[in-house]
Tab-separated table of C-alpha atoms in Angstrom:
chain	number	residue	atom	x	y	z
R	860	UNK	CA	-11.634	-66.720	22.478
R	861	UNK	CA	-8.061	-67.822	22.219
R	862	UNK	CA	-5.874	-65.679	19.431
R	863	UNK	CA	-2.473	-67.273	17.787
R	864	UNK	CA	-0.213	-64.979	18.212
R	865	UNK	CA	1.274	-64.349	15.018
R	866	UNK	CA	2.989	-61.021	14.945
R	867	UNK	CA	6.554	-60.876	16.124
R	868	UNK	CA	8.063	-58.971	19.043
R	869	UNK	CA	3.515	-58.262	19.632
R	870	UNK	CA	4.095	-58.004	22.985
R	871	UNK	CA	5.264	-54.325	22.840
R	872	UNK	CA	3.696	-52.769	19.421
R	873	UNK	CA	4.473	-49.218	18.295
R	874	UNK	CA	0.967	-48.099	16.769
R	875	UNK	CA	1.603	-44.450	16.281
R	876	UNK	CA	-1.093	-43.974	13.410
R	877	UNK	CA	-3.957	-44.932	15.989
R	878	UNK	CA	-3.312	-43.520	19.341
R	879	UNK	CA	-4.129	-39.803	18.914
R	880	UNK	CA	-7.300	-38.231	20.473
R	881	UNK	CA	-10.380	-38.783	18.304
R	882	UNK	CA	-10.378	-35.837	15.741
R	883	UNK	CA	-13.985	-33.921	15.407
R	884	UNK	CA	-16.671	-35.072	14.296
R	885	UNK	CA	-19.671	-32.655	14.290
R	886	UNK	CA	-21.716	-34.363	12.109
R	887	UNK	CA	-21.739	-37.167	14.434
R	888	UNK	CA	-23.558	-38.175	16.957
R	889	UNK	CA	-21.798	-38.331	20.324
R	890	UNK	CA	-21.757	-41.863	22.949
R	891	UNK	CA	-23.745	-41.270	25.439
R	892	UNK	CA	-23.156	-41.383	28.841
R	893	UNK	CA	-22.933	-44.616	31.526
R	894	UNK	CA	-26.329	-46.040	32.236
R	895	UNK	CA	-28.476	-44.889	35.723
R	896	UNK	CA	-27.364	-45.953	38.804
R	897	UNK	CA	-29.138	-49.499	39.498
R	898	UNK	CA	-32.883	-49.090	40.644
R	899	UNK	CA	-35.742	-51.495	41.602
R	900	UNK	CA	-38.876	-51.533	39.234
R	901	UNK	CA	-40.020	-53.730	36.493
R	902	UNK	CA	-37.537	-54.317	33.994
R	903	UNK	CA	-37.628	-52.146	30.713
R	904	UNK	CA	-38.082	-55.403	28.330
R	905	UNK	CA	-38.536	-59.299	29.301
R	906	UNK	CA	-37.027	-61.773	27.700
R	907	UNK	CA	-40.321	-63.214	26.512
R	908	UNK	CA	-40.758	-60.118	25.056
R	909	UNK	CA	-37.914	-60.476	23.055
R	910	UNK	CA	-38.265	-64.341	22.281
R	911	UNK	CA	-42.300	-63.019	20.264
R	912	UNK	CA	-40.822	-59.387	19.387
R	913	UNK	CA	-41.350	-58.113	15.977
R	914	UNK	CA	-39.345	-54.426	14.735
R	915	UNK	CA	-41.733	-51.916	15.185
R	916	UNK	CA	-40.840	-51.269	11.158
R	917	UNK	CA	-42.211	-54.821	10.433
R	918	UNK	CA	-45.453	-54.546	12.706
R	919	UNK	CA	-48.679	-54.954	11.257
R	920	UNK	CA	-50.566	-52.267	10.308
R	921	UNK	CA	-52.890	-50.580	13.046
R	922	UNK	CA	-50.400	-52.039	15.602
R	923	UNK	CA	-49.533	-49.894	18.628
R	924	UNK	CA	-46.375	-47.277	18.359
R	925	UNK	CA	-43.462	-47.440	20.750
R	926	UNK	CA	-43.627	-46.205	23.817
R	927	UNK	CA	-42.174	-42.574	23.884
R	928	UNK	CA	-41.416	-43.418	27.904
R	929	UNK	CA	-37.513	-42.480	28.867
R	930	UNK	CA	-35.705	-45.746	28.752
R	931	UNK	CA	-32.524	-46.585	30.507
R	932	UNK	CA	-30.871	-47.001	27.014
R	933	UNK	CA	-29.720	-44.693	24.380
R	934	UNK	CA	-29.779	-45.408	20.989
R	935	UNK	CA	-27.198	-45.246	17.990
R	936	UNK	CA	-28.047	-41.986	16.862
R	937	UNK	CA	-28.846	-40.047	20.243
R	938	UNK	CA	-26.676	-37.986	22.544
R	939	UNK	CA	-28.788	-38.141	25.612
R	940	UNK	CA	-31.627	-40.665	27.200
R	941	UNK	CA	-33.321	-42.194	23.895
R	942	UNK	CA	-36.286	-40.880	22.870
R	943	UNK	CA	-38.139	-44.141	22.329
R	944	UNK	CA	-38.028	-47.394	24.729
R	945	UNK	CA	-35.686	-50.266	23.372
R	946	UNK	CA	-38.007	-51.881	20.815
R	947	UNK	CA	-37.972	-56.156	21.862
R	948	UNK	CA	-38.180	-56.734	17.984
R	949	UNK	CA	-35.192	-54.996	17.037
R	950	UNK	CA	-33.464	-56.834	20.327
R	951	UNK	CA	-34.652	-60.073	19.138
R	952	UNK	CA	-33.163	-58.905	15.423
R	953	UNK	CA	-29.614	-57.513	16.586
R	954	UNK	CA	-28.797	-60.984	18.854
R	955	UNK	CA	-29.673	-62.577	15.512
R	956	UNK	CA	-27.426	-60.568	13.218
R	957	UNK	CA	-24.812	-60.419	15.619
R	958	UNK	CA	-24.638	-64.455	15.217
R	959	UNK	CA	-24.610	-64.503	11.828
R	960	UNK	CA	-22.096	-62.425	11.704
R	961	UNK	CA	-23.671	-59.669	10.331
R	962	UNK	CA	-22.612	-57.291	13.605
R	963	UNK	CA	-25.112	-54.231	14.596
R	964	UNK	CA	-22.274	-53.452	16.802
R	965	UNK	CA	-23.693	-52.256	20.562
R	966	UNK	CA	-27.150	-54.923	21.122
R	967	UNK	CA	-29.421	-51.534	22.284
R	968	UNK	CA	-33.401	-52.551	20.936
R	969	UNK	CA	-32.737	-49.148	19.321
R	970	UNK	CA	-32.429	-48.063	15.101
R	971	UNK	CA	-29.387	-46.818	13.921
R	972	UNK	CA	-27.006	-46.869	11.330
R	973	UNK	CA	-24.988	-49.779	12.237
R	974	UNK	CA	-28.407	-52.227	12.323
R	975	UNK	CA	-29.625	-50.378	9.179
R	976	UNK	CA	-26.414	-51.435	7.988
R	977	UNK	CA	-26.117	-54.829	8.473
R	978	UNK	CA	-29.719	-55.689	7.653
R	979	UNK	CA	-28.788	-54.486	4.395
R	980	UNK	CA	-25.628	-56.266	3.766
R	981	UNK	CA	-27.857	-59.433	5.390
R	982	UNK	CA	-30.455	-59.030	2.950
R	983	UNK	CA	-28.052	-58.609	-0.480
R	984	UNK	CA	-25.560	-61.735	1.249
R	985	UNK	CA	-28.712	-64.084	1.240
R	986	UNK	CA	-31.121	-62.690	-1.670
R	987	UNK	CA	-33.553	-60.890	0.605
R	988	UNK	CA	-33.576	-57.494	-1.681
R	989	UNK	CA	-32.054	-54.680	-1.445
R	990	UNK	CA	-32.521	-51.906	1.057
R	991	UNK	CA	-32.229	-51.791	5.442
R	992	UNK	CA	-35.953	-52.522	5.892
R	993	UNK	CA	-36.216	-54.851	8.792
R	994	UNK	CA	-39.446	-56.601	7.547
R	995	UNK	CA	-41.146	-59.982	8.407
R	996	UNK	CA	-39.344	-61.908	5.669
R	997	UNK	CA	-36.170	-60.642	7.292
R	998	UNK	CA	-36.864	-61.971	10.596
R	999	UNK	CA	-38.677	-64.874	9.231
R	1000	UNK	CA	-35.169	-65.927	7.111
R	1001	UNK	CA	-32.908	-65.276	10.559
R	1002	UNK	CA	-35.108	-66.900	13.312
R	1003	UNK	CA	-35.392	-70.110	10.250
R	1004	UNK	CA	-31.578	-70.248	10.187
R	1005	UNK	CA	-31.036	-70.394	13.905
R	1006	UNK	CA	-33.565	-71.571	16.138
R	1007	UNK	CA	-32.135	-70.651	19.358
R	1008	UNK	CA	-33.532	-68.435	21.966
R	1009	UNK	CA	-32.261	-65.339	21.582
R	1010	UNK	CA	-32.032	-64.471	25.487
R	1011	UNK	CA	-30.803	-66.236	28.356
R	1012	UNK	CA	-29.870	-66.485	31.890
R	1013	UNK	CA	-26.423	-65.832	33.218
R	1014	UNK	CA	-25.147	-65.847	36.897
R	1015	UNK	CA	-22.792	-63.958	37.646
R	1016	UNK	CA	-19.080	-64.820	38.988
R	1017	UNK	CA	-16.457	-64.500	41.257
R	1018	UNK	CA	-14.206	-63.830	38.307
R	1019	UNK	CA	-16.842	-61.550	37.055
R	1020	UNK	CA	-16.987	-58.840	39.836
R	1021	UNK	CA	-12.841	-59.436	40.919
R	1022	UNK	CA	-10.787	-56.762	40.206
R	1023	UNK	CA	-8.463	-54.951	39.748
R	1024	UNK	CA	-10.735	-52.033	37.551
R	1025	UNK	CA	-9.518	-49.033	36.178
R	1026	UNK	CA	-10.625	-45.536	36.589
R	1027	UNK	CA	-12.634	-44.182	33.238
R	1028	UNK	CA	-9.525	-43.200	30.809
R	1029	UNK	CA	-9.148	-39.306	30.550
R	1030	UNK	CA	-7.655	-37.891	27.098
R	1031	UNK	CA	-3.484	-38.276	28.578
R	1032	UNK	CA	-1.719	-41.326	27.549
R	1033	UNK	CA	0.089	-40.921	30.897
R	1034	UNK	CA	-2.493	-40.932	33.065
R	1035	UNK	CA	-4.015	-43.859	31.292
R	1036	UNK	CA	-1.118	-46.034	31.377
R	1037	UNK	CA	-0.839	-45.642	35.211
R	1038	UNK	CA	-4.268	-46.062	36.037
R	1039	UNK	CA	-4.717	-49.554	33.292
R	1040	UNK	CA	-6.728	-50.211	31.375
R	1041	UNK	CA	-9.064	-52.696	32.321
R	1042	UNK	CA	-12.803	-53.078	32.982
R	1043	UNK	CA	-13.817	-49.951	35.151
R	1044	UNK	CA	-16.554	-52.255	36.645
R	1045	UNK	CA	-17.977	-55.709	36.665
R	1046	UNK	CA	-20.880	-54.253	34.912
R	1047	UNK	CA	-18.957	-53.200	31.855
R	1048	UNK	CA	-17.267	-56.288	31.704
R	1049	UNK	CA	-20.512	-58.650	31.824
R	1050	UNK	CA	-21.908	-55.726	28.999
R	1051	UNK	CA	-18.885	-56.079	26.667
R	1052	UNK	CA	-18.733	-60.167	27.235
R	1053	UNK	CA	-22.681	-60.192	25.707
R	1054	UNK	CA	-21.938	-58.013	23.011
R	1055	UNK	CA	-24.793	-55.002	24.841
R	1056	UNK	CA	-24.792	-51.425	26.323
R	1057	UNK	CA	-24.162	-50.980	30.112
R	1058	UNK	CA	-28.002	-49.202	29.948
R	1059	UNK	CA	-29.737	-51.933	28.101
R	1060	UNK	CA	-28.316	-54.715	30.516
R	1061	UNK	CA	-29.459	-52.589	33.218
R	1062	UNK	CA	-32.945	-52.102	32.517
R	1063	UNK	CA	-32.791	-55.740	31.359
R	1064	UNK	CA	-31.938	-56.295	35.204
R	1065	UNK	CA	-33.450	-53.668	37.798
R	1066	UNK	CA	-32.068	-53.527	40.723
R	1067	UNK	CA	-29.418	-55.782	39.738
R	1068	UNK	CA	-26.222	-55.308	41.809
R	1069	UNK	CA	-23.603	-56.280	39.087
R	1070	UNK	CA	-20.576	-56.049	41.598
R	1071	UNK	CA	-22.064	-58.922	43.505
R	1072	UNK	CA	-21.461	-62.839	42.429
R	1073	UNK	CA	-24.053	-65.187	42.474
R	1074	UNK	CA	-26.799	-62.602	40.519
R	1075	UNK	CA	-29.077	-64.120	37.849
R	1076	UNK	CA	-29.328	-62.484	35.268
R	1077	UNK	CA	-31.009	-61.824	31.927
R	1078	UNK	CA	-28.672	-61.779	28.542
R	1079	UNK	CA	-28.470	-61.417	24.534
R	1080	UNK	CA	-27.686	-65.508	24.220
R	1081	UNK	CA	-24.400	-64.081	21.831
R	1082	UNK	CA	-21.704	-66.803	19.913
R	1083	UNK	CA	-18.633	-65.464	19.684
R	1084	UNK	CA	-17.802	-68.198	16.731
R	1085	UNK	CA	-15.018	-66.941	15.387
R	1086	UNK	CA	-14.472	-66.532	11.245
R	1087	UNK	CA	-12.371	-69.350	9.260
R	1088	UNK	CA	-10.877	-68.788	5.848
R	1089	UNK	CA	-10.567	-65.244	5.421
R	1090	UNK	CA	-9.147	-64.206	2.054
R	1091	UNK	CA	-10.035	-60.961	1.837
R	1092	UNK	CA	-11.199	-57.746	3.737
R	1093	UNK	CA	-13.015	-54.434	2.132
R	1094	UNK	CA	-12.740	-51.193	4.049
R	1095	UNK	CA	-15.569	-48.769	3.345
R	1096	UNK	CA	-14.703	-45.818	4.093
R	1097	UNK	CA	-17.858	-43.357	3.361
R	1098	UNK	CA	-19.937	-46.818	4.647
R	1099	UNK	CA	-17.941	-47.033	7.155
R	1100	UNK	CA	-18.064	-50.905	7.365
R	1101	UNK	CA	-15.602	-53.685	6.757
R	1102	UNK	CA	-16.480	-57.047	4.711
R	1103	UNK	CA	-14.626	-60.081	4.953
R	1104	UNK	CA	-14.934	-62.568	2.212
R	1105	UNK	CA	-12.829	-66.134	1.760
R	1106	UNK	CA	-11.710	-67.341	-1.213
R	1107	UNK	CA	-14.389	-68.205	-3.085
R	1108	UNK	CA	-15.810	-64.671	-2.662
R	1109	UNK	CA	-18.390	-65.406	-0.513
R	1110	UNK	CA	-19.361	-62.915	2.198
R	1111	UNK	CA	-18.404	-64.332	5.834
R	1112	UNK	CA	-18.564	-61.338	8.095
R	1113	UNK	CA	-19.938	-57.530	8.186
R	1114	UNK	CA	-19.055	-55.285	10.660
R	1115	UNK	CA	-19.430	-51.385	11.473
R	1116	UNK	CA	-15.898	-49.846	12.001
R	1117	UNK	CA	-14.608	-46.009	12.593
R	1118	UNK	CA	-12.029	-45.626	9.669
R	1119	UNK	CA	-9.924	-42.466	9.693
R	1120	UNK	CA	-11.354	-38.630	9.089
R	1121	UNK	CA	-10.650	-35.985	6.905
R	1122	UNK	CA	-7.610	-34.938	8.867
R	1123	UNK	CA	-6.103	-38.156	9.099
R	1124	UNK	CA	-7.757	-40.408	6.683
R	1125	UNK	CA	-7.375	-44.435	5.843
R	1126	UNK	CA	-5.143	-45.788	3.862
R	1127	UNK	CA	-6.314	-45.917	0.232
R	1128	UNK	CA	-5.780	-49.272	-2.212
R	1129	UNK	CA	-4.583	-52.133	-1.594
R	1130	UNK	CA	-2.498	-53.361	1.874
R	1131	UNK	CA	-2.166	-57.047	3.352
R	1132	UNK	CA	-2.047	-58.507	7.110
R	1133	UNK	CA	1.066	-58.826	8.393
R	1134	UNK	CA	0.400	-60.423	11.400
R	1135	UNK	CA	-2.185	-60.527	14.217
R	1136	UNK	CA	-0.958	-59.709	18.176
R	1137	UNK	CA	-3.953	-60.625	20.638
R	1138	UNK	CA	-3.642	-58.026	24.011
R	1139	UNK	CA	-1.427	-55.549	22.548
R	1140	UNK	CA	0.295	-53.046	23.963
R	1141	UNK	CA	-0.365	-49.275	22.890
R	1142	UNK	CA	3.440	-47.153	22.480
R	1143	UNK	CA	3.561	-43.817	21.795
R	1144	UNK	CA	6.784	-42.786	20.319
R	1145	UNK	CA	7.581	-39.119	19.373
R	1146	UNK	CA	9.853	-40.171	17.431
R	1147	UNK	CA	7.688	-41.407	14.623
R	1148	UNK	CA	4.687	-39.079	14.897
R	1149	UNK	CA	3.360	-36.598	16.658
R	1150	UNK	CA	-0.205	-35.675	18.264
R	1151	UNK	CA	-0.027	-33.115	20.530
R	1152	UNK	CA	0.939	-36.148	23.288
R	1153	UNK	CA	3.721	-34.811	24.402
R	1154	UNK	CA	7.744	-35.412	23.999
R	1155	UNK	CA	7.810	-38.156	26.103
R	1156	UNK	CA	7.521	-42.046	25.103
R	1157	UNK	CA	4.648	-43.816	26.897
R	1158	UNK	CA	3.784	-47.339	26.667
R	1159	UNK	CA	0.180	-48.182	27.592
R	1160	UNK	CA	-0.685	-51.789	28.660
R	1161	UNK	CA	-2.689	-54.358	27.337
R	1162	UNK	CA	-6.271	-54.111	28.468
R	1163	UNK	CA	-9.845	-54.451	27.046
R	1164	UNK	CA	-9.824	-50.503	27.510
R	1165	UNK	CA	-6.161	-49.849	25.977
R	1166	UNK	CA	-6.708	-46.900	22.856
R	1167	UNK	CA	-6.640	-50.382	20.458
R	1168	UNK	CA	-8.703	-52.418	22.983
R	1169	UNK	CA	-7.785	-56.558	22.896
R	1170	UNK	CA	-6.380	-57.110	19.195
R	1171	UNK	CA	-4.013	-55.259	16.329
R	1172	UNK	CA	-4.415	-56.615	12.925
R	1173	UNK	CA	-1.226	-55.668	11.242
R	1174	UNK	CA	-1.316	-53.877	8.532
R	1175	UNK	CA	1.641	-53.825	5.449
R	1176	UNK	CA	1.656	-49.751	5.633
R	1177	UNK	CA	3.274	-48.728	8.529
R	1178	UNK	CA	1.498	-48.088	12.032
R	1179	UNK	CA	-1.682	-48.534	10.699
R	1180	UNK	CA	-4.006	-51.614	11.545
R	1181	UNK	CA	-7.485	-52.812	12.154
R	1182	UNK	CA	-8.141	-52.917	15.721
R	1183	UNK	CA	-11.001	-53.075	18.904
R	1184	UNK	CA	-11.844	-50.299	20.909
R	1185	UNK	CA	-12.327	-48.737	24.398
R	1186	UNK	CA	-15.461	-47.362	23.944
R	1187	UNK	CA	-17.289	-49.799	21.337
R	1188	UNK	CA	-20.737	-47.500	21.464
R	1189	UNK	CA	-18.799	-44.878	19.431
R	1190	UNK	CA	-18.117	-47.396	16.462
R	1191	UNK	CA	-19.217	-45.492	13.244
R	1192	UNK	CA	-20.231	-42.383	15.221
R	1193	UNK	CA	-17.054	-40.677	15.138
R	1194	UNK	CA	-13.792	-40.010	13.586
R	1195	UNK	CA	-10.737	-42.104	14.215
R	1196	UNK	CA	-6.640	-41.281	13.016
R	1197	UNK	CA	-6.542	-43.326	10.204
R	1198	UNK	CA	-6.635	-47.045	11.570
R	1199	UNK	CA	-10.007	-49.167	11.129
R	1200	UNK	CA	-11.536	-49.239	14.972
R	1201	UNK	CA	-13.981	-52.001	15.546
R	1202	UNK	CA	-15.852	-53.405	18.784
R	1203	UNK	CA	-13.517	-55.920	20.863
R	1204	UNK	CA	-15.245	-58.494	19.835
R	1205	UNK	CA	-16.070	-58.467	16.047
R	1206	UNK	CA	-12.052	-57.139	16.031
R	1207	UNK	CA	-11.093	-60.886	17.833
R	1208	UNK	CA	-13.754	-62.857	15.332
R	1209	UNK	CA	-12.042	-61.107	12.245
R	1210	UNK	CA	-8.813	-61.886	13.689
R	1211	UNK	CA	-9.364	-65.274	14.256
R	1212	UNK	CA	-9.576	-65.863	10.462
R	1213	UNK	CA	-7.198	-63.782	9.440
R	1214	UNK	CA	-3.344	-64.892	8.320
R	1215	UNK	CA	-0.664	-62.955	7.330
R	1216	UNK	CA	-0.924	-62.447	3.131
R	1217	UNK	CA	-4.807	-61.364	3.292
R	1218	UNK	CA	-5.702	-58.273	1.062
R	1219	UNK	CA	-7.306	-55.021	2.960
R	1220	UNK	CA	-8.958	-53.288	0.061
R	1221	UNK	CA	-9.882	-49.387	1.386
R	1222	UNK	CA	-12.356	-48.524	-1.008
């Protein structure tokens, strides 16, 4: 998706609120790991699995559990191999949300908080009830308003396995601004591009060697439309969500976000955009604030991985912003240093709508 740049001098951005390590979260459930190495087998889910699936929560009665079988895939609220197998209803549900845009962040088949989340902003935004219940009415009202298949086929590019990757980013600004930050394999970039986790993809695909073109392969059929006409965006911070509304009032886009901690927390009241810089650079400057980073300036290049991933919504108070992210499975899972975090890609469709006068209400 193509970005206006609209922030001055964006090339080179000083974003000193954002760029610390993540502060502590214990309460929080850590990201799990990368995903197995690739292995033949049947595939965790089909995709005709996920065209008929139905959330286990909306089943019929007397219908069969979830398989308790490891899956390659680990779900919102897990630290290690989930517990359950990706459930093809809630697959079938997040691909639907996510085009809405009512984002469950990471597309997993797995219940968290981010799809409990958006179901329930879904529901209230179109008169479903209240509540995160993700019933038969629900997925009756989303597969009614777009008939498309949620799943489809995807071979794989030249441009898709090309480097140059990047090394996984340790916690030293240094060491990530020599090594870049881009992809740190094909398979992360082809994961990120349809809006799912590295694990989920994999299973998807067994046996699937995702540094090699020409591969067929099975994806979440995501949009990417971007939002028009925003007016207005609501931080929650103790929902940790943001809501973007035009303005008329109307709800356009919901989206899980990591806003601040106790240490460093959000801003509070009432802010506006300044500007939006697509690909920013990440500076740390001593000079303004401090994080244990050293004495020394370091600039960070642009890169899907950079600490504020591919776009910086500017913010009226100083070095603080609404921004993507390196690592989008920890959105709403963990702390951040004041800024609002998002995925890459719900960050570019917010910013797409986005001009420079539109209120940021932290409430």
């Amino acid at each position: 998706m193509s970005l206006r740049l609209i922030l001055a001098s964006a090339s080179l951005i000083v974003l000193a609120a954002c760029g610390a390590p993540d502060p502590e979260q214990p309460d929080q459930a850590a990201p799990s790991a990368q995903a197995p190495a690739p292995q033949a087998g049947a595939a965790v889910l089909t995709a005709a699995q996920i065209e008929a699936g139905v959330p286990q929560a909306a089943a019929a009665p007397g219908a069969a559990p979830p398989s308790t079988a490891p899956a390659p895939a680990t779900g919102e609220a897990g630290t290690g191999p989930a517990a359950t197998a990706p459930d093809p209803g809630l697959v079938r549900l997040q691909v639907l949300l996510d085009r809405t845009p009512f984002s469950p962040g990471m597309i997993d088949g797995l219940a968290g908080d981010n799809t409990r989340q958006a179901i329930a902003a879904y529901r209230k935004a179109n008169n479903l009830g209240s509540g995160d219940a993700a019933d038969a009415a629900l997925l009756q009202h989303l597969a009614a308003a777009d008939t498309s298949r949620v799943m489809t086929q995807y071979v794989t590019t030249a441009e898709d396995v090309a480097g140059p990757f990047s090394p996984a980013a340790t916690g030293e600004l240094a060491d990530i601004a020599r090594a870049g930050t881009n992809f740190t394999s094909a398979r992360e970039r082809l994961a990120e591009r349809f809006h799912i986790t590295e694990a989920l993809l994999q299973g998807l695909n067994p046996g699937v060697d995702f540094r090699r073109a020409g591969q067929t392969i099975v994806v979440p059929a995501v949009t990417n439309t971007p939002l028009a006409g925003v007016a207005r965006i609501v931080i929650d911070k103790t929902e940790r969500s943001a809501r973007a509304f035009d303005a008329s009032g109307k709800l356009l886009g919901f989206y899980p976000a990591t806003i601040g901690s106790s240490e460093r927390p959000a801003p509070s009241g009432t802010v506006t955009v300044t500007g939006v810089a697509p690909e920013p650079d990440y500076t740390y400057d001593p000079k303004r604030v401090t994080y244990d980073r050293g004495d020394e300036k370091v600039v960070v290049p642009a890169g899907p991985n950079n600490p504020v991933g591919t776009v910086w919504i500017d913010l009226s108070r100083d070095t603080y912003g609404i921004h993507g992210s390196p690592d989008p499975s920890k959105i709403g899972k963990t702390a951040s240093n004041g800024c609002v975090r998002l995925t890459n890609w719900d960050a570019e469709q917010l910013a797409a709508g986005v001009k420079p006068g539109v209120v940021v209400q932290f409430i």
